[in-house]
Tab-separated table of C-alpha atoms in Angstrom:
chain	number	residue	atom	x	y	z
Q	5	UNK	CA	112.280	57.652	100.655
Q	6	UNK	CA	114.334	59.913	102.572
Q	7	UNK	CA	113.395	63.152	101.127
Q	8	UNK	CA	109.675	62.060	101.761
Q	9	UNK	CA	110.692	61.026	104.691
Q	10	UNK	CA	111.652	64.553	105.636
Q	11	UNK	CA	108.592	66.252	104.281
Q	12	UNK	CA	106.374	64.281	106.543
Q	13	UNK	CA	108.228	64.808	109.299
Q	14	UNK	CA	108.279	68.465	108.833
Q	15	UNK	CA	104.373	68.290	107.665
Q	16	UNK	CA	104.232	66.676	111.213
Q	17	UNK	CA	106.083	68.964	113.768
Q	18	UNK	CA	104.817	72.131	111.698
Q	19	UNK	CA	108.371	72.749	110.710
Q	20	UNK	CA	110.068	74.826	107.845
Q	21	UNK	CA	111.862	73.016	105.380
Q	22	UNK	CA	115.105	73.797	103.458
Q	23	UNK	CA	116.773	71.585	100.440
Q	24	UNK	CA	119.595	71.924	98.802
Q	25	UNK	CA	119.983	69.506	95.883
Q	26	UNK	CA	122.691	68.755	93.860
Q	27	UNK	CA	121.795	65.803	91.230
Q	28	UNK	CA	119.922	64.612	88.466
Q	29	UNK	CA	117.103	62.465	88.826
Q	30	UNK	CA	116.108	59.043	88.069
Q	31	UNK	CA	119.188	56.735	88.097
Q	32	UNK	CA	119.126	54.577	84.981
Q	33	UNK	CA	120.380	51.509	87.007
Q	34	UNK	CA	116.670	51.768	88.713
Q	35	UNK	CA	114.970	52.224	86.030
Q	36	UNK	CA	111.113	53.087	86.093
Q	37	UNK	CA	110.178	52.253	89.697
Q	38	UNK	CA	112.646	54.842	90.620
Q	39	UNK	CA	110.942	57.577	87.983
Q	40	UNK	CA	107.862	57.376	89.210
Q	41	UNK	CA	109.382	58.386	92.907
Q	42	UNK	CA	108.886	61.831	91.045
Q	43	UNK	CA	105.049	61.356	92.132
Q	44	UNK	CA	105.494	60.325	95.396
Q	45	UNK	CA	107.955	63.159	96.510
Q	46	UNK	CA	105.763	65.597	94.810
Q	47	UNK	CA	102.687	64.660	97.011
Q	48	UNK	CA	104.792	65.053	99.671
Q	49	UNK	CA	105.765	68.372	99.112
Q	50	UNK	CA	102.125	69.547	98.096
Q	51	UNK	CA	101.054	68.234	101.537
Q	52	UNK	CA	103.622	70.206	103.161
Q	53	UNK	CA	102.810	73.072	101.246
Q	54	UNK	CA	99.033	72.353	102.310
Q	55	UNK	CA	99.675	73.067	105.606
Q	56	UNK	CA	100.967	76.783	105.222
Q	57	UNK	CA	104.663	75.977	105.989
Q	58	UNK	CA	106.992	77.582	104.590
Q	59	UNK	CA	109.686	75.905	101.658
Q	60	UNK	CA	113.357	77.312	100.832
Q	61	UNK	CA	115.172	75.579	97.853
Q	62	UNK	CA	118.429	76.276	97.485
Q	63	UNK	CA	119.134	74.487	93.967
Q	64	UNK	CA	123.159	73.696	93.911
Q	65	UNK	CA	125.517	72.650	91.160
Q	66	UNK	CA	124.525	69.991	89.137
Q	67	UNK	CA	120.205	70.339	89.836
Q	68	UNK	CA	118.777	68.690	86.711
Q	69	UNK	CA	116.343	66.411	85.987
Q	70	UNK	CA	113.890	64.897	87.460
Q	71	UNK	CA	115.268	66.582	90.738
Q	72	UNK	CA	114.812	69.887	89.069
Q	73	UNK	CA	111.056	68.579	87.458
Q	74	UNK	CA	109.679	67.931	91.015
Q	75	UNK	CA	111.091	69.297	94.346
Q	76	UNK	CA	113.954	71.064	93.104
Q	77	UNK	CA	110.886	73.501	91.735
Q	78	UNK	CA	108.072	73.877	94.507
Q	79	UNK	CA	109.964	76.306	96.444
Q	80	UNK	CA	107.913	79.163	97.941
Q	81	UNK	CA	111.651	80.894	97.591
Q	82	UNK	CA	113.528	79.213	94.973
Q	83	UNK	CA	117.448	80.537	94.940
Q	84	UNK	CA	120.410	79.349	92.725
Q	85	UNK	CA	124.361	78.778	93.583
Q	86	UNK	CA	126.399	81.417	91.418
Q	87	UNK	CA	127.289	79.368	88.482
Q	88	UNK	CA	125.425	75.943	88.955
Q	89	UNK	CA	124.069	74.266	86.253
Q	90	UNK	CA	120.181	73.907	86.404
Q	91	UNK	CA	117.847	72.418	83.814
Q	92	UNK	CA	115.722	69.582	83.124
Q	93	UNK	CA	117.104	67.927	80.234
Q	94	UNK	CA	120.612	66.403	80.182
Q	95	UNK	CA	123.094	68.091	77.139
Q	96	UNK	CA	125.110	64.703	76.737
Q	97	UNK	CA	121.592	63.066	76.182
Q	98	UNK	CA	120.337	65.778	73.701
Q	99	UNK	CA	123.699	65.355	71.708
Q	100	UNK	CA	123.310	61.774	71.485
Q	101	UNK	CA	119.791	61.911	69.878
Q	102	UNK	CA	119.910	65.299	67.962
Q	103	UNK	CA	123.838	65.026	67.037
Q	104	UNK	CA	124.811	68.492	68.307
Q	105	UNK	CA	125.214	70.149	71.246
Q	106	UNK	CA	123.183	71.653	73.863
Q	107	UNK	CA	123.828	75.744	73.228
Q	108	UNK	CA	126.083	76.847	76.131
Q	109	UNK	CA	124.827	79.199	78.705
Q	110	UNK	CA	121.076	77.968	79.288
Q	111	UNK	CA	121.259	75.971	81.643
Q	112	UNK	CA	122.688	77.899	84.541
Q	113	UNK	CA	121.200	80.218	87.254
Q	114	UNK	CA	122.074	83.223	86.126
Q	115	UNK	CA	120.204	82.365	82.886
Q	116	UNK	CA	117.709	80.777	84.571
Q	117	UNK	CA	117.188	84.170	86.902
Q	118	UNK	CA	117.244	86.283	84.110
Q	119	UNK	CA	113.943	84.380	82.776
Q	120	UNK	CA	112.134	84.590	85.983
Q	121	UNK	CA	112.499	80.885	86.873
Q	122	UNK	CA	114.516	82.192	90.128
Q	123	UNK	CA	114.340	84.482	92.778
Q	124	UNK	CA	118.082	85.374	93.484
Q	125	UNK	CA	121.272	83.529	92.693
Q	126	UNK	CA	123.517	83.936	95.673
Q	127	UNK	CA	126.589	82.509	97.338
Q	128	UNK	CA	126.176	80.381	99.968
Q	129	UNK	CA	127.608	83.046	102.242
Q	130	UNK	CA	124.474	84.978	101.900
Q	131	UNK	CA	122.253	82.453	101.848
Q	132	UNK	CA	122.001	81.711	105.578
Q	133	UNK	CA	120.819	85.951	106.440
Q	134	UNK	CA	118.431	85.601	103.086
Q	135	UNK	CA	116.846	82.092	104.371
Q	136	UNK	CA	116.651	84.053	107.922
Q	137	UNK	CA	115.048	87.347	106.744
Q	138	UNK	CA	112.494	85.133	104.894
Q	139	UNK	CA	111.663	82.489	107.931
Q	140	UNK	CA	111.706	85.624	110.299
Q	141	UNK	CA	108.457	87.354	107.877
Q	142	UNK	CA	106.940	84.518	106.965
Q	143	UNK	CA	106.637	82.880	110.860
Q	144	UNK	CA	106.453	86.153	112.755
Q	145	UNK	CA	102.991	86.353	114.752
Q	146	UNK	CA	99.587	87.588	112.638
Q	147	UNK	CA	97.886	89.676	115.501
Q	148	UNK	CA	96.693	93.019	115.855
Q	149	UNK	CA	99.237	95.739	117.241
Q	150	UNK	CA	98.323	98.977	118.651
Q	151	UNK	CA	98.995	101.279	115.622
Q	152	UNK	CA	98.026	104.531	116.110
Q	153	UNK	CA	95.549	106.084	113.910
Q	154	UNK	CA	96.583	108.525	111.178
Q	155	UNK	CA	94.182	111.598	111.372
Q	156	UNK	CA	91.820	112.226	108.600
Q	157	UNK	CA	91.839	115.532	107.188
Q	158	UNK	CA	89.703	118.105	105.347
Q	159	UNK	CA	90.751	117.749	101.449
Q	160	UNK	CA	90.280	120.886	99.424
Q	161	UNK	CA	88.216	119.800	96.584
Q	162	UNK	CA	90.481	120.412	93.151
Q	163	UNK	CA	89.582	119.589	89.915
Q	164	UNK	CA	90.214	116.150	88.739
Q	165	UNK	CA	92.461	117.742	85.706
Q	166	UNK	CA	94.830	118.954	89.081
Q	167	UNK	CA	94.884	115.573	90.404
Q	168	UNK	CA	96.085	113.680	87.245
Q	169	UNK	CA	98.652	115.912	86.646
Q	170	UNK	CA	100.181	115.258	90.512
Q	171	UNK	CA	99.904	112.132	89.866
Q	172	UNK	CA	102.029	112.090	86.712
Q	173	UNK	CA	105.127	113.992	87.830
Q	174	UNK	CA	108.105	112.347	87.917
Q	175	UNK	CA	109.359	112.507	91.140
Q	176	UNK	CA	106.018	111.180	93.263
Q	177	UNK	CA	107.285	108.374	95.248
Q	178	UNK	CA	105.756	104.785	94.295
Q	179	UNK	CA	105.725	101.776	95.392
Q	180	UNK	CA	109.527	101.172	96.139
Q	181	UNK	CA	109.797	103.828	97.814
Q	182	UNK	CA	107.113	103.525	99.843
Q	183	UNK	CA	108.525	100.286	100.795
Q	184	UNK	CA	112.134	101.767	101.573
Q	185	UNK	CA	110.175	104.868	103.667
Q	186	UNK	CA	107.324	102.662	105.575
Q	187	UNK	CA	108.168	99.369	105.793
Q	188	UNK	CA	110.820	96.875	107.024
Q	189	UNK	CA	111.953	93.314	106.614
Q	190	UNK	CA	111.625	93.827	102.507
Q	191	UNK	CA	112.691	90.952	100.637
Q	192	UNK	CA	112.449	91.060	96.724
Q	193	UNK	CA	111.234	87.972	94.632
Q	194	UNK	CA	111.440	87.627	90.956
Q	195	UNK	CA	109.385	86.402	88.115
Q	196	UNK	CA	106.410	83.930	87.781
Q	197	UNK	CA	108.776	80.865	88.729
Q	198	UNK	CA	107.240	79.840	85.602
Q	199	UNK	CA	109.854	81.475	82.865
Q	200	UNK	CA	108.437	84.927	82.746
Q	201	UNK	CA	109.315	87.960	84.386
Q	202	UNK	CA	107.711	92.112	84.230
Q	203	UNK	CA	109.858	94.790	86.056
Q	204	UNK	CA	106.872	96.892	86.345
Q	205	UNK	CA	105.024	94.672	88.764
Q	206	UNK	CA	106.976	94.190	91.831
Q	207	UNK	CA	106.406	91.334	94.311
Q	208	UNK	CA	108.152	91.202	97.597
Q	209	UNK	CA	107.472	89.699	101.291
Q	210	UNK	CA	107.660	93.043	103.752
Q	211	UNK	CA	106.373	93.553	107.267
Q	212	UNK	CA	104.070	96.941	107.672
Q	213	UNK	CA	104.234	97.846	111.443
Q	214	UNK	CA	105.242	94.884	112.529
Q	215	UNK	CA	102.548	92.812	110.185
Q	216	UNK	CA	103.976	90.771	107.603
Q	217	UNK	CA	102.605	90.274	104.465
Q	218	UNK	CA	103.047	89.735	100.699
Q	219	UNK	CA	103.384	92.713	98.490
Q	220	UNK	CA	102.644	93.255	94.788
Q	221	UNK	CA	102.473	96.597	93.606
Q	222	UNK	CA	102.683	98.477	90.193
Q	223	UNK	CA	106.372	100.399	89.653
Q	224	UNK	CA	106.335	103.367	88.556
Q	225	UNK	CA	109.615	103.760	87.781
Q	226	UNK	CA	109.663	100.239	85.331
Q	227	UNK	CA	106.919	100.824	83.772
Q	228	UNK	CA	107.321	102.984	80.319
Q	229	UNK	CA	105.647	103.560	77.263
Q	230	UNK	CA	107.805	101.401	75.251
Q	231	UNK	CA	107.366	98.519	78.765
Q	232	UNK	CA	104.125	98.770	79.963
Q	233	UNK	CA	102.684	96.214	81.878
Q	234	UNK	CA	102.115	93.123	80.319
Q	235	UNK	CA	100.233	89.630	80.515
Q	236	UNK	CA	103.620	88.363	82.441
Q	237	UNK	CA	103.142	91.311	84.924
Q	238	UNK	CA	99.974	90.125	85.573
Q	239	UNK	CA	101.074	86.754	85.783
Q	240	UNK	CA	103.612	87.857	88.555
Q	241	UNK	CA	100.893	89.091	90.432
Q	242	UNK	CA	98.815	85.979	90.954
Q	243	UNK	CA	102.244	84.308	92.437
Q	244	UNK	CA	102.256	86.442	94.831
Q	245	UNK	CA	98.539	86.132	95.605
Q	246	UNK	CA	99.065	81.989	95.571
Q	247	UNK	CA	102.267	82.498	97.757
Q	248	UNK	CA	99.717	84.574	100.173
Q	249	UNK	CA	97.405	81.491	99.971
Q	250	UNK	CA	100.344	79.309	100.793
Q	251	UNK	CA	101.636	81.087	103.263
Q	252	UNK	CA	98.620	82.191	105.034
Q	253	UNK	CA	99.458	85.766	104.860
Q	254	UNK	CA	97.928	89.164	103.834
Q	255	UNK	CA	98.195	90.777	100.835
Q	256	UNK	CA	99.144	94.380	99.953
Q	257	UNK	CA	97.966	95.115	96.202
Q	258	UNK	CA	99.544	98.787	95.190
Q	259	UNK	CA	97.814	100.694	92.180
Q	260	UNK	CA	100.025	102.905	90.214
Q	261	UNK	CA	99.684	102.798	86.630
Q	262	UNK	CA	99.229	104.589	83.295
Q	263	UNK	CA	97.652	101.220	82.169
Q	264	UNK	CA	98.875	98.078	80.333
Q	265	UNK	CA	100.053	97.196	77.135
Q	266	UNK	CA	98.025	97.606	73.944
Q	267	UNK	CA	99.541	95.565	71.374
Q	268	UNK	CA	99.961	92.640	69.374
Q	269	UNK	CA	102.146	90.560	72.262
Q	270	UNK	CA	99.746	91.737	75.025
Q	271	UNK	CA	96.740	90.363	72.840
Q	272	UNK	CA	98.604	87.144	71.970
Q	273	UNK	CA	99.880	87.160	75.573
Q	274	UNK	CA	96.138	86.770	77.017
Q	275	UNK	CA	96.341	90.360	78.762
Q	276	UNK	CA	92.052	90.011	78.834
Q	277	UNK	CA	92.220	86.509	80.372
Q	278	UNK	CA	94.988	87.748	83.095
Q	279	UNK	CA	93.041	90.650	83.939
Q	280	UNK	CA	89.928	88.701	84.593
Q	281	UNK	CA	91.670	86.252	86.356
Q	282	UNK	CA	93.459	88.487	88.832
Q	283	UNK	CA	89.774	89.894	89.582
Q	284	UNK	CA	88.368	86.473	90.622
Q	285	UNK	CA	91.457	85.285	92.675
Q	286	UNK	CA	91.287	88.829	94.485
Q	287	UNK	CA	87.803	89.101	94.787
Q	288	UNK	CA	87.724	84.852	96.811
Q	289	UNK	CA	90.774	85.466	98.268
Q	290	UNK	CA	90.404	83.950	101.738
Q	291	UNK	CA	93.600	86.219	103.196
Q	292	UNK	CA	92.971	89.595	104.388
Q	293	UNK	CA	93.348	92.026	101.730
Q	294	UNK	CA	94.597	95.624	101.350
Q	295	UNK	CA	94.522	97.805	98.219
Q	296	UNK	CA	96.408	101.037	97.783
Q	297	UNK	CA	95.369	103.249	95.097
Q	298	UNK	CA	98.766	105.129	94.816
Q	299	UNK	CA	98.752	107.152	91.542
Q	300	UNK	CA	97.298	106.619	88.063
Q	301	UNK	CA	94.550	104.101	87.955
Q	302	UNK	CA	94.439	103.680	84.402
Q	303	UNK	CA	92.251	100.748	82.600
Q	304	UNK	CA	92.322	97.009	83.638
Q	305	UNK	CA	95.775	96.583	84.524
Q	306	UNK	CA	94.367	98.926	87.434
Q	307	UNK	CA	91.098	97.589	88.533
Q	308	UNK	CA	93.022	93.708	88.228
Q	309	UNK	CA	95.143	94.143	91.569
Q	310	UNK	CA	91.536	96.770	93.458
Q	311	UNK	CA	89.548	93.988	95.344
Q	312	UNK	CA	90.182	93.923	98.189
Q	313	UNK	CA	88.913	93.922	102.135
Q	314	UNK	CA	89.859	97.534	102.047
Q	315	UNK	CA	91.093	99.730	99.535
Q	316	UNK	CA	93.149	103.212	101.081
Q	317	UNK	CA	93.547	105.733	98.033
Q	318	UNK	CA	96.202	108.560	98.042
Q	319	UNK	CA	94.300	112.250	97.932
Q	320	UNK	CA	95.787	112.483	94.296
Q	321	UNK	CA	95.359	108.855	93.170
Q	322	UNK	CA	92.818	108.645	90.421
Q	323	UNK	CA	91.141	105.185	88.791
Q	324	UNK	CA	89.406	105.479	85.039
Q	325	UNK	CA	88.718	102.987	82.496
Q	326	UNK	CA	91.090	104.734	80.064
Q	327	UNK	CA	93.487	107.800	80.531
Q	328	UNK	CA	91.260	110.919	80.383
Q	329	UNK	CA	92.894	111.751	76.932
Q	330	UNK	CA	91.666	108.180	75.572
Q	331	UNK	CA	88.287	108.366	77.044
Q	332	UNK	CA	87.985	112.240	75.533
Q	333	UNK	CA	89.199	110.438	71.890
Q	334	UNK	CA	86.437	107.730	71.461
Q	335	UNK	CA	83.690	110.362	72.557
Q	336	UNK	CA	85.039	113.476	70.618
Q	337	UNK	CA	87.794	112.363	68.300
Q	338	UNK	CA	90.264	114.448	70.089
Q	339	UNK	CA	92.112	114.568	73.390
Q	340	UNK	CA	91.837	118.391	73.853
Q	341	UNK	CA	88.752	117.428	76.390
Q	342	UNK	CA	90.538	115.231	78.378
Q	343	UNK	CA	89.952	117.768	81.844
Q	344	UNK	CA	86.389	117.910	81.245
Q	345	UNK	CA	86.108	113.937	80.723
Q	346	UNK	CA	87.950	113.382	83.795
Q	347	UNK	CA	85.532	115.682	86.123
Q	348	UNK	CA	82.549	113.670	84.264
Q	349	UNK	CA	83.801	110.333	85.096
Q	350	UNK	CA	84.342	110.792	88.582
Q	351	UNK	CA	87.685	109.805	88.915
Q	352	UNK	CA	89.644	111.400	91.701
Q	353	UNK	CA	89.717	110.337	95.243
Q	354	UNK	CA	86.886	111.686	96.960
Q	355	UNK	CA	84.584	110.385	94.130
Q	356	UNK	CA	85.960	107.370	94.994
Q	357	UNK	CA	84.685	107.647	98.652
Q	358	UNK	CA	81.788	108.756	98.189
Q	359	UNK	CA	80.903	106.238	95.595
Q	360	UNK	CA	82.413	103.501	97.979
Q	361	UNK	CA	84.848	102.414	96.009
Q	362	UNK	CA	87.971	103.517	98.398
Q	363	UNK	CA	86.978	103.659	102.109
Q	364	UNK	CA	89.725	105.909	102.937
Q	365	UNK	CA	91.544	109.391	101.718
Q	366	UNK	CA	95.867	109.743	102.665
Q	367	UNK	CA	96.167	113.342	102.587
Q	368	UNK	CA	98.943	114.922	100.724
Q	369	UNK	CA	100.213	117.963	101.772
Q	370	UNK	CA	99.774	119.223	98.852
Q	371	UNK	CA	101.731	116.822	97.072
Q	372	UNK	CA	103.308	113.753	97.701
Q	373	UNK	CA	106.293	114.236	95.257
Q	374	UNK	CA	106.717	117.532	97.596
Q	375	UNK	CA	106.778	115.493	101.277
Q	376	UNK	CA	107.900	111.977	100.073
Q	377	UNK	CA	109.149	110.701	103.419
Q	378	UNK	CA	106.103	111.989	105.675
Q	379	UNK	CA	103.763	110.606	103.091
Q	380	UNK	CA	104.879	107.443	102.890
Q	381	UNK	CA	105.769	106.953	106.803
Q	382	UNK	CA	101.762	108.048	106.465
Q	383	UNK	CA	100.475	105.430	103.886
Q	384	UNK	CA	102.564	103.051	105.367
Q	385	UNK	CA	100.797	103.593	108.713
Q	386	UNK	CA	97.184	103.459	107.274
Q	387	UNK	CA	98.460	100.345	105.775
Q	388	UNK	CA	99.324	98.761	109.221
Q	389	UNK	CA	96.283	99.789	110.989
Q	390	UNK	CA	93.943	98.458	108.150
Q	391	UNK	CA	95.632	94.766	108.404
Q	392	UNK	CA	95.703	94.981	111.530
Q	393	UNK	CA	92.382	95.702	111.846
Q	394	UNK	CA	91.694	92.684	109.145
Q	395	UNK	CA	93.377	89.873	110.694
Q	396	UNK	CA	91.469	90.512	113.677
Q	397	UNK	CA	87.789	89.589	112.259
Q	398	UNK	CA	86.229	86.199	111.710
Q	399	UNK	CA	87.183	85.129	107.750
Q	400	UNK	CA	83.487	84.335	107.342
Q	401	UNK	CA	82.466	87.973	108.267
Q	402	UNK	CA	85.526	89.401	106.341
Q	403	UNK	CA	84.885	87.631	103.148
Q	404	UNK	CA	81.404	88.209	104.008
Q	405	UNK	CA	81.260	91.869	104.329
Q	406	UNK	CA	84.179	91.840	101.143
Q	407	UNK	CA	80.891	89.869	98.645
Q	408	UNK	CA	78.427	92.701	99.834
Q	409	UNK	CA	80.631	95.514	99.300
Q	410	UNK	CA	81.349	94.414	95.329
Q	411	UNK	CA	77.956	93.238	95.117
Q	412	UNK	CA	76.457	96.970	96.102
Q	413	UNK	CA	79.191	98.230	93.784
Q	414	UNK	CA	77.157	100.382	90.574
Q	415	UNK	CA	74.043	100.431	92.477
């Protein structure tokens, strides 16, 4: 009663709330009135969650249970103490009715973390300047700031062949970089919160110029041919799109990959479902939304984080349907016509624009691998001015003029 007790109250006074458990769950002395509490604290938090406010949990040593099945898990932020055993079923029950033990080492937070059920496990020194950072971007004003426009420039016109290959070297900064260079107040979050976890899709709260918002953008640097990104990647990416929802923030979706995974676990893994999923929670989302087209746009795993209220590409971004060497395979059985595909397709940046599918160019001068600071204290400023911009309109007009410009899409 008093845990509901507090959600209401903090429902009430539009308050943040922040719990720190430590026990199990339904006493066996109470018996069955007291396990279906489970219900009425859960309704409690969803309420609270219902009205935009934001929810620390701070899960301590023991959280188990039905503790750990109900608001022990509906953190926006969900952290562990170093060491603290977390888990839902209890090991001295499982030996009585299997005869053997529990195996050691699940049921902690560092195991738990590792499997994307966390976001951090820290001491409880830290926690107060982590709990801060996180209240401080998630309550900090949504209104427009004066952010000075960055100045379009003429683009030469290269070949799309010259583009792709920028794109592809290995020093171009991505997306953590741009987040180091252009924008402040970045905290990291980790994994579904649903036991999966993709390095190559990153998901973080940051403020651009002062605006905060939630971030989910395709890393470069994690993604590989033997890692690409997965179904779970994708999976990562529509948390951070419901923790937008939940939040009532805006949402930064960053482009910049060489496409998902084709294989066996991707197929099994529902990588089609994911993709069209992400597509219809981007394309209703009722946030303001910003798209960054950053480097390779290759396949779905692209076009799954591109609808958005506005989509800003970098001068030698590129999206396709396949890599230009795949596309140049199914129509000629060989990749040695991969340039020539590329210019057909329309692929670089200012086909883009002109076909409407970006409404704005970032210059790179020439390359953004050779000027990584400027260019990303540049994106990062196009960034700011387009939210700003966005969270300035009516929603009915934004999500409005967001319907017509996919509908016109093709035409």
């Amino acid at each position: 009663e008093r845990i509901v007790l507090a959600f209401e109250r903090a429902t009430r006074e539009g308050l943040p709330l922040f719990a720190a458990p430590a026990s199990g769950g339904t006493r066996m002395q109470e018996g069955t009135p007291a396990f279906t509490t489970m219900v009425k604290i859960t309704a409690a938090v969803t309420a609270f969650k219902a009205a935009k406010l934001p929810y620390i949990a701070y899960l301590r040593h023991p959280t188990t249970g039905g503790v750990f099945a109900s608001w022990g898990s509906l953190g926006h932020v969900t952290v562990g103490e170093p060491g603290a055993t977390i888990g839902f079923l209890g090991a001295r029950v499982y030996e009585a009715l299997y005869g053997q033990p529990f195996p050691e080492g699940i049921q902690t937070a560092e195991n738990l973390y590792a499997h994307g059920l966390l976001d951090a496990v820290l001491p409880l020194d830290e926690l107060t300047a982590t709990a801060s950072r996180f209240l401080d971007l998630v309550l900090a004003p949504r209104h427009a700031s004066e952010v000075p426009d960055v100045e379009k420039e003429p683009l030469p016109d290269l070949s799309a062949w010259e583009s792709i290959t920028r794109s592809r070297r290995p020093e171009r900064p991505g997306v953590r970089e741009l987040l180091k260079l252009g924008a402040s107040d970045v905290l990291p979050l980790f994994g579904t919160g649903a036991g999966e976890w993709d390095r190559s899709l990153f998901l973080a709260l940051a403020r651009f110029g002062g605006m905060p918002c939630v971030v989910l953008g395709q890393d470069r640097r994690l993604s590989t041919p033997e890692k690409p990104l997965s179904p779970s990647g994708l999976r990562v990416a529509r948390r951070g799109m419901k923790l937008a929802t939940e939040l009532d923030l805006p949402l930064v979706s960053i482009i910049d990959t060489a496409g998902a995974a084709l294989s066996k676990e991707a197929e099994e893994g529902g990588l089609a479902g994911e993709i069209a999923r992400c597509l219809g929670e981007l394309v209703a989302h009722a946030e303001p939304t910003v798209c960054v087209l950053l480097g390779q746009g290759t396949g779905g795993g692209a076009i799954a984080l591109m609808p958005a209220d506005r989509v800003i590409a970098a001068q030698h971004s590129w999206l396709s349907p396949l890599p230009p060497e795949g596309a140049s395979a199914i129509l000629y059985r060989t990749t040695e016509r991969a340039a020539e595909i590329a210019e057909q397709q329309g692929v670089r940046s200012i086909d883009l624009l002109a076909a409407g599918i970006v409404d704005r160019i970032v210059a790179e001068r020439p390359d953004a691998a050779d000027e990584p600071e400027d260019f990303c204290r540049r994106m990062a400023q196009v960034i700011a001015g387009e939210l700003s911009r966005l969270v300035e309109m009516r929603k009915a007009s934004r999500l409005a003029a967001r319907h017509d410009r996919y509908r016109r899409l093709g035409l």
